[in-house]
Amino acid sequence: MTLATRRQSLKMAALAALAAGCDKALLSPRDPAHGPTSPTPPSTPPLPSSPANDLLLWYRSPARQWVEALPIGSGRLGAMVFGGVASERLQLNEDTLWAGGPYDPTNPEALAALPEMRRLIFAAQYRAAHDLAAAHAMARPLTQMPYQTAGDLVLSFPGVASFEHYRRELRLDTAVARTTFTRAGATFTREAFASSVDHVIVVRLTSDKPGRIDVDVALAPPEGATSEADGDDTIVLRGKGRSEAGIEGALRYEVRAEVLAAAAGSWRGSCGGSCASSGNPRHVSVRNADSVVILVSAATSYKSYRDVSADPSAATTAAIARARIKAFDALLADHVAEHGRLFGRVSIDLGVADPSPRPTDERARDSTRADDPQLAALYFQFGRYLLMSSSRPGSQPANLQGRWNDSQTPPWGSKYTVNINTEMNYWPADRANLGECVEPLVAMVKDLAETGAHTARVHYGARGWVTHHNTDLWRASAPIDGPTWGLWPTGGAWLCVALWDHFDYSRDESYLARIYPMMRGAAEFFLDTLVQEPTHGWLVTCPSLSPENEHPGAVSVCAGPTMDQQIIRDLFSHCIEAAEVLGIDSPFRQEVGRARDRLAPSQIGAAGQLQEWLEDWDLQAPEIHHRHVSHLYGLFPSSQITLEETPELAAAARKSLEIRGDEATGWGIAWRLNLWARLGQAEHAHGLLQTLMSPPRTYPNLFDSCPPFQIDGNFGGVSGICEMLLQSHAGVIRLLPALPKGWPSGSVAGLRARGGFSVGMTWKNGQLEGARVSGRPGARAVVRYREMSLAKVIPEGGAFSVVVDGPTLRPA
Ligand code: FUC
């Protein structure tokens, strides 16, 4: 046997077993003794039996539009599965495929304009300050780079016209999308999953009758890319990232699809005999196969925000080669195990109003009319699924669309908007026990601390680092879009607060040591740039704005908006506590403490509302019902304002919420939901959740609609459900703080609480029955239910239980 023939026969063995679902493919391809294995019929995938309604999205017909398709994702890779019969489409994404290339958007004129902008603002000449900023202080270019689609995997099934018994579904417990139907006496099954273990998207086509699969496999390139067959069994799509706003597209990218077909009894040709490019340079055609497996990988030349020298072709080829030597069952089993490791940590039962199985789109549509607690549980688990699928260690963070985008020009560039949206994406991470998913955000903030240091110097002559209201793959940090939106220096600080939150839930000091330099740098920026406002002598940001909201001066530019003061107060407090925990930086701690004491306080206005600005402008602002509720940051996600400790401010926050009203974007509703839960207003929070998870705020595939699709609403919804069931700020674990009447009996297990705790509990007839709190032995937990309270140290066994006994909460 020549080396070439031996290689070919080893490859054949692996392919045969892979397509047939045969574990023999796990034999080392280097072991010549085993030779080619004969194909075996497709095995049943090792999936647990079909899950309950609250772990399954399902539909009676294929997706007609993108927001009906079902998302799968490995963190790095994403796909939207349409479930078509005669033609199936998987729209593909790769996390680093963005337009543009490394660039420096800072504006060298900004620093010189700073003193005059400040003077104009303190002289109440806001329009002039706005115009000056527009002329001299904004990024160049004025926009950032958009996230891009990577094209489509297109499967055409010749001769398939009619079919019966159609169903498509997405199982949240296994993260497998599946389409089934019958035709001409055979049942056909198509499965797809995105493996974060093997970094490939895997599609398998099977039938319960042999030799019945005919398919043409192609990759449909986005504009500017091309695709072609590479040998008999592979299609390769190659492209170059688009140029945008004068920034040249620097990325090269590749999508590679390898087709592996098995026919009972024999292998024909390199992928099953009739598997060939068959004269069409863009298709791989398979005829009369028993089963077909398609492995898809994608990569770009992105290494970091300043290095685009990776080899995408080497990356895709290596990923496919590694996946190919595993059997399909092994790929699936590893994927299911890794998915289950995170997903299985939390179970939730909010009760069942209607036990009949109904398609997800019908349930979402009907939930406006009748309460459907199972839909809320499904929405919760779907949100957890989306976070796991779009943000994994090593991937980019979840952007405005998570990982899923079918456009070259997506809404708001599908970027990272950090004046609410990116932070909201991560609200559920720790609450819903997916702490690892924060890792990509940490990596992004580390980059921003570098690019933002340059922006801090060029725009403000300051130490530390700054990020304004948006960033992209290239970690651009200068103010974009125009002063109304961009001239807000507090984005990096808010991101640091999000990183701190992850510490607060885990109490992992090695993690704290990692993020401390970023927090310190963010604080340094404000030590250098806060200015004293003339009326009270408070330290304030200037220039700044209350995100995207114009004040009565008909511009948004101002000094010391309430949100800034609250975020900076948190940042400073966290820096002080972090330095204490780490036992470092004593003089810095004191300096930060002195500045914190001089920050402008949260103020109550004439209408009894929490003031959004330093001045009592709220009721004269042009958009009184504005979608952002920035000044309520202090109530949620922060805990500067609580019902118990600052009741006057909590009442003012409530007044502001009432003035603002419930109408908002998807994420705006989700934020309000979390805020009302913090106020203990269960029915109001529940009503907002119902609105959020029904049309028009939710699409048939349960994606949030801003509109259009934006994933933050999904994530804010998960966080809101957590906050209704469990809150853990201000040193207290509150059980069922906002339990609505619609969820009278239920249970939850595996939610996380600040301080390093996990909490499970059951309730019945609207009353808590009992709870179990686990954590590090020796850690002291204060647990509260209504007016009852219990403080207890976690014992050696790592957990304690409490029950409600008449008017008291007592150890079980
Ligand atoms: C902010 C919001 C918009 C949108 C955008 C991505 O600018 O005000 O509604 O969500 O981010």
Tab-separated table of C-alpha atoms in Angstrom, residues 108-368:
chain	number	residue	atom	x	y	z
A	108	PRO	CA	-6.398	65.162	17.748
A	109	GLU	CA	-8.479	68.368	17.925
A	110	ALA	CA	-10.571	67.161	20.860
A	111	LEU	CA	-8.261	68.103	23.724
A	112	ALA	CA	-7.960	71.739	22.656
A	113	ALA	CA	-11.770	72.021	22.521
A	114	LEU	CA	-12.288	70.568	26.002
A	115	PRO	CA	-11.947	73.728	28.163
A	116	GLU	CA	-14.311	75.686	25.937
A	117	MET	CA	-16.885	72.863	25.888
A	118	ARG	CA	-16.815	72.883	29.674
A	119	ARG	CA	-17.104	76.641	29.871
A	120	LEU	CA	-20.094	76.682	27.524
A	121	ILE	CA	-21.851	73.899	29.441
A	122	PHE	CA	-21.442	75.617	32.805
A	123	ALA	CA	-22.658	78.830	31.154
A	124	ALA	CA	-25.774	76.877	30.068
A	125	GLN	CA	-24.894	77.398	26.397
A	126	TYR	CA	-25.639	73.789	25.591
A	127	ARG	CA	-26.304	74.163	21.878
A	128	ALA	CA	-22.981	75.950	21.409
A	129	ALA	CA	-21.210	73.221	23.411
A	130	HIS	CA	-22.915	70.584	21.264
A	131	ASP	CA	-21.841	72.335	18.036
A	132	LEU	CA	-18.276	72.705	19.245
A	133	ALA	CA	-18.145	69.026	20.155
A	134	ALA	CA	-19.618	68.056	16.784
A	135	ALA	CA	-16.934	70.085	15.012
A	136	HIS	CA	-13.888	69.047	17.043
A	137	ALA	CA	-14.432	66.301	19.609
A	138	MET	CA	-15.924	63.381	17.705
A	139	ALA	CA	-14.230	60.246	16.393
A	140	ARG	CA	-12.847	60.044	12.884
A	141	PRO	CA	-14.582	58.293	11.249
A	142	LEU	CA	-17.797	59.188	13.034
A	143	THR	CA	-19.013	55.619	12.879
A	144	GLN	CA	-17.645	52.218	13.872
A	145	MET	CA	-17.310	48.948	11.997
A	146	PRO	CA	-20.254	46.526	11.571
A	147	TYR	CA	-20.415	42.781	12.238
A	148	GLN	CA	-20.950	40.696	9.075
A	149	THR	CA	-22.692	37.546	7.934
A	150	ALA	CA	-20.460	34.680	6.769
A	151	GLY	CA	-22.908	33.418	4.111
A	152	ASP	CA	-25.220	30.409	4.012
A	153	LEU	CA	-24.905	26.672	3.886
A	154	VAL	CA	-27.526	25.703	1.303
A	155	LEU	CA	-28.785	22.136	0.959
A	156	SER	CA	-30.959	21.408	-2.063
A	157	PHE	CA	-32.923	18.184	-2.167
A	158	PRO	CA	-33.848	17.401	-5.787
A	159	GLY	CA	-37.254	15.922	-6.360
A	160	VAL	CA	-38.628	16.729	-2.912
A	161	ALA	CA	-41.916	18.467	-3.513
A	162	SER	CA	-44.552	17.079	-1.175
A	163	PHE	CA	-44.117	15.948	2.415
A	164	GLU	CA	-46.152	15.133	5.512
A	165	HIS	CA	-45.881	15.104	9.300
A	166	TYR	CA	-43.520	18.057	9.336
A	167	ARG	CA	-41.996	19.282	12.597
A	168	ARG	CA	-38.946	21.359	13.476
A	169	GLU	CA	-37.628	21.970	16.937
A	170	LEU	CA	-34.787	23.227	19.038
A	171	ARG	CA	-34.041	21.305	22.201
A	172	LEU	CA	-32.541	23.542	24.844
A	173	ASP	CA	-31.235	20.675	26.974
A	174	THR	CA	-29.087	19.271	24.155
A	175	ALA	CA	-28.700	22.324	21.889
A	176	VAL	CA	-29.678	20.323	18.812
A	177	ALA	CA	-32.002	21.649	16.107
A	178	ARG	CA	-33.978	18.948	14.357
A	179	THR	CA	-36.354	18.804	11.399
A	180	THR	CA	-38.422	15.705	10.634
A	181	PHE	CA	-40.973	14.869	7.962
A	182	THR	CA	-42.168	11.906	5.966
A	183	ARG	CA	-42.197	11.492	2.231
A	184	ALA	CA	-42.894	8.504	0.025
A	185	GLY	CA	-43.012	6.100	2.943
A	186	ALA	CA	-39.782	7.198	4.583
A	187	THR	CA	-39.097	9.416	7.603
A	188	PHE	CA	-36.348	11.969	7.139
A	189	THR	CA	-34.462	13.580	10.003
A	190	ARG	CA	-32.093	16.514	9.775
A	191	GLU	CA	-30.095	17.563	12.811
A	192	ALA	CA	-27.746	20.475	13.368
A	193	PHE	CA	-25.627	21.583	16.282
A	194	ALA	CA	-22.678	23.926	16.861
A	195	SER	CA	-19.999	22.276	18.925
A	196	SER	CA	-17.956	24.417	21.305
A	197	VAL	CA	-15.791	21.332	21.878
A	198	ASP	CA	-14.839	20.773	18.241
A	199	HIS	CA	-15.433	24.273	16.806
A	200	VAL	CA	-17.555	23.011	13.939
A	201	ILE	CA	-21.175	23.124	12.960
A	202	VAL	CA	-22.375	19.590	12.344
A	203	VAL	CA	-25.354	18.740	10.154
A	204	ARG	CA	-26.615	15.204	9.743
A	205	LEU	CA	-29.234	14.012	7.271
A	206	THR	CA	-30.730	10.570	7.834
A	207	SER	CA	-33.670	8.502	6.704
A	208	ASP	CA	-35.194	5.336	8.119
A	209	LYS	CA	-35.054	3.776	4.642
A	210	PRO	CA	-31.686	3.060	3.022
A	211	GLY	CA	-30.330	4.911	0.051
A	212	ARG	CA	-32.942	7.667	0.122
A	213	ILE	CA	-30.838	10.806	0.555
A	214	ASP	CA	-30.057	12.936	-2.458
A	215	VAL	CA	-28.625	16.348	-1.712
A	216	ASP	CA	-26.623	19.123	-3.353
A	217	VAL	CA	-24.492	21.008	-0.860
A	218	ALA	CA	-23.355	24.576	-1.524
A	219	LEU	CA	-22.085	27.609	0.320
A	220	ALA	CA	-23.812	30.819	-0.741
A	221	PRO	CA	-21.280	33.624	-0.356
A	222	PRO	CA	-22.128	37.085	0.916
A	223	GLU	CA	-21.348	40.012	-1.379
A	224	GLY	CA	-17.645	40.187	-2.131
A	225	ALA	CA	-16.904	36.519	-1.388
A	226	THR	CA	-16.770	33.483	-3.665
A	227	SER	CA	-17.236	29.773	-3.170
A	228	GLU	CA	-15.992	26.748	-5.068
A	229	ALA	CA	-15.621	23.009	-4.724
A	230	ASP	CA	-12.311	21.772	-3.383
A	231	GLY	CA	-12.065	18.141	-4.463
A	232	ASP	CA	-15.145	15.921	-4.534
A	233	ASP	CA	-16.341	16.391	-1.000
A	234	THR	CA	-15.572	19.954	0.064
A	235	ILE	CA	-16.848	23.427	-0.657
A	236	VAL	CA	-14.820	26.444	0.358
A	237	LEU	CA	-16.069	30.014	0.642
A	238	ARG	CA	-13.429	32.741	0.714
A	239	GLY	CA	-13.827	36.435	1.215
A	240	LYS	CA	-12.320	39.647	2.439
A	241	GLY	CA	-13.879	41.842	5.108
A	242	ARG	CA	-15.644	44.906	3.713
A	243	SER	CA	-14.249	48.393	3.870
A	244	GLU	CA	-16.373	50.822	5.837
A	245	ALA	CA	-16.268	54.576	6.327
A	246	GLY	CA	-12.786	54.805	4.844
A	247	ILE	CA	-11.376	51.980	6.964
A	248	GLU	CA	-10.132	49.286	4.646
A	249	GLY	CA	-11.414	45.747	5.108
A	250	ALA	CA	-8.407	43.922	6.523
A	251	LEU	CA	-9.758	40.484	7.298
A	252	ARG	CA	-9.560	37.453	5.070
A	253	TYR	CA	-12.018	34.723	5.909
A	254	GLU	CA	-12.905	31.212	4.954
A	255	VAL	CA	-15.876	28.918	5.478
A	256	ARG	CA	-15.252	25.252	4.730
A	257	ALA	CA	-17.918	22.555	4.414
A	258	GLU	CA	-16.937	18.924	4.072
A	259	VAL	CA	-19.558	16.394	3.007
A	260	LEU	CA	-19.377	12.816	4.248
A	261	ALA	CA	-21.886	10.348	2.846
A	262	ALA	CA	-22.541	6.734	3.640
A	263	ALA	CA	-24.506	4.186	1.656
A	264	ALA	CA	-25.149	0.777	3.127
A	265	GLY	CA	-22.788	-1.864	1.854
A	266	SER	CA	-20.388	0.216	-0.117
A	267	TRP	CA	-18.458	3.418	-0.322
A	268	ARG	CA	-18.302	4.939	-3.701
A	269	GLY	CA	-15.610	7.415	-4.517
A	270	SER	CA	-14.130	9.741	-2.010
A	271	CYS	CA	-17.387	10.520	-0.283
A	272	GLY	CA	-19.680	7.759	-1.266
A	273	GLY	CA	-19.283	7.309	-5.008
A	274	SER	CA	-21.940	9.575	-6.363
A	275	CYS	CA	-20.696	12.339	-4.160
A	276	ALA	CA	-18.930	14.699	-6.506
A	277	SER	CA	-18.788	18.228	-7.734
A	278	SER	CA	-20.636	16.748	-10.753
A	279	GLY	CA	-19.675	19.392	-13.213
A	280	ASN	CA	-20.918	22.159	-10.978
A	281	PRO	CA	-17.918	23.864	-9.445
A	282	ARG	CA	-20.003	25.143	-6.521
A	283	HIS	CA	-21.866	22.025	-5.398
A	284	VAL	CA	-21.075	18.718	-3.831
A	285	SER	CA	-23.788	16.293	-4.912
A	286	VAL	CA	-24.706	13.150	-3.029
A	287	ARG	CA	-27.055	10.543	-4.436
A	288	ASN	CA	-28.687	7.490	-2.863
A	289	ALA	CA	-26.963	7.815	0.487
A	290	ASP	CA	-28.245	6.373	3.770
A	291	SER	CA	-26.928	9.298	5.712
A	292	VAL	CA	-24.874	12.398	5.133
A	293	VAL	CA	-22.833	14.410	7.603
A	294	ILE	CA	-21.679	17.921	6.767
A	295	LEU	CA	-18.965	19.530	8.863
A	296	VAL	CA	-18.719	23.309	8.637
A	297	SER	CA	-15.975	25.442	10.031
A	298	ALA	CA	-15.230	29.141	9.626
A	299	ALA	CA	-12.376	31.447	10.564
A	300	THR	CA	-10.915	34.851	9.770
A	301	SER	CA	-7.398	36.234	9.871
A	302	TYR	CA	-8.207	38.092	13.128
A	303	LYS	CA	-5.742	37.475	15.945
A	304	SER	CA	-6.372	40.565	18.025
A	305	TYR	CA	-7.700	44.104	17.576
A	306	ARG	CA	-4.311	45.090	16.167
A	307	ASP	CA	-3.138	41.908	14.453
A	308	VAL	CA	-4.891	40.354	11.451
A	309	SER	CA	-2.195	37.905	10.426
A	310	ALA	CA	-3.916	34.588	11.258
A	311	ASP	CA	-4.367	31.996	8.502
A	312	PRO	CA	-8.105	31.283	8.145
A	313	SER	CA	-7.545	28.412	5.755
A	314	ALA	CA	-5.231	26.607	8.170
A	315	ALA	CA	-7.773	27.112	10.957
A	316	THR	CA	-10.787	25.751	9.043
A	317	THR	CA	-8.830	22.833	7.610
A	318	ALA	CA	-7.505	21.870	11.034
A	319	ALA	CA	-10.943	22.116	12.684
A	320	ILE	CA	-12.497	19.863	10.039
A	321	ALA	CA	-9.609	17.403	10.176
A	322	ARG	CA	-9.984	17.091	13.958
A	323	ALA	CA	-13.753	16.688	13.757
A	324	ARG	CA	-13.532	14.190	10.941
A	325	ILE	CA	-11.649	11.613	12.958
A	326	LYS	CA	-14.456	11.533	15.511
A	327	ALA	CA	-17.623	9.617	14.842
A	328	PHE	CA	-20.824	11.611	14.575
A	329	ASP	CA	-22.008	10.075	17.817
A	330	ALA	CA	-18.812	11.171	19.551
A	331	LEU	CA	-19.138	14.708	18.191
A	332	LEU	CA	-22.727	14.774	19.376
A	333	ALA	CA	-22.037	13.183	22.751
A	334	ASP	CA	-19.177	15.608	23.498
A	335	HIS	CA	-21.345	18.544	22.435
A	336	VAL	CA	-24.301	17.421	24.531
A	337	ALA	CA	-22.079	16.806	27.570
A	338	GLU	CA	-20.387	20.208	27.342
A	339	HIS	CA	-23.679	21.980	26.772
A	340	GLY	CA	-25.294	20.102	29.644
A	341	ARG	CA	-22.418	20.956	31.986
A	342	LEU	CA	-23.513	24.604	31.954
A	343	PHE	CA	-27.123	24.413	30.897
A	344	GLY	CA	-28.085	21.759	33.431
A	345	ARG	CA	-27.114	23.858	36.434
A	346	VAL	CA	-30.465	25.609	36.658
A	347	SER	CA	-33.925	24.083	36.601
A	348	ILE	CA	-37.073	26.136	36.815
A	349	ASP	CA	-40.749	25.265	37.173
A	350	LEU	CA	-43.173	28.181	37.221
A	351	GLY	CA	-46.264	26.010	36.915
A	352	VAL	CA	-48.397	24.860	33.990
A	353	ALA	CA	-51.537	26.677	32.916
A	354	ASP	CA	-52.143	24.700	29.736
A	355	PRO	CA	-50.535	21.240	29.514
A	356	SER	CA	-51.396	20.706	25.846
A	357	PRO	CA	-48.323	20.835	23.638
A	358	ARG	CA	-48.643	23.810	21.323
A	359	PRO	CA	-46.121	25.217	18.859
A	360	THR	CA	-43.960	27.947	20.329
A	361	ASP	CA	-45.125	30.707	17.979
A	362	GLU	CA	-48.751	29.999	18.887
A	363	ARG	CA	-47.973	30.029	22.599
A	364	ALA	CA	-46.060	33.301	22.376
A	365	ARG	CA	-48.903	34.840	20.373
A	366	ASP	CA	-51.561	33.661	22.862
A	367	SER	CA	-49.648	34.624	25.987
A	368	THR	CA	-50.947	38.180	25.733
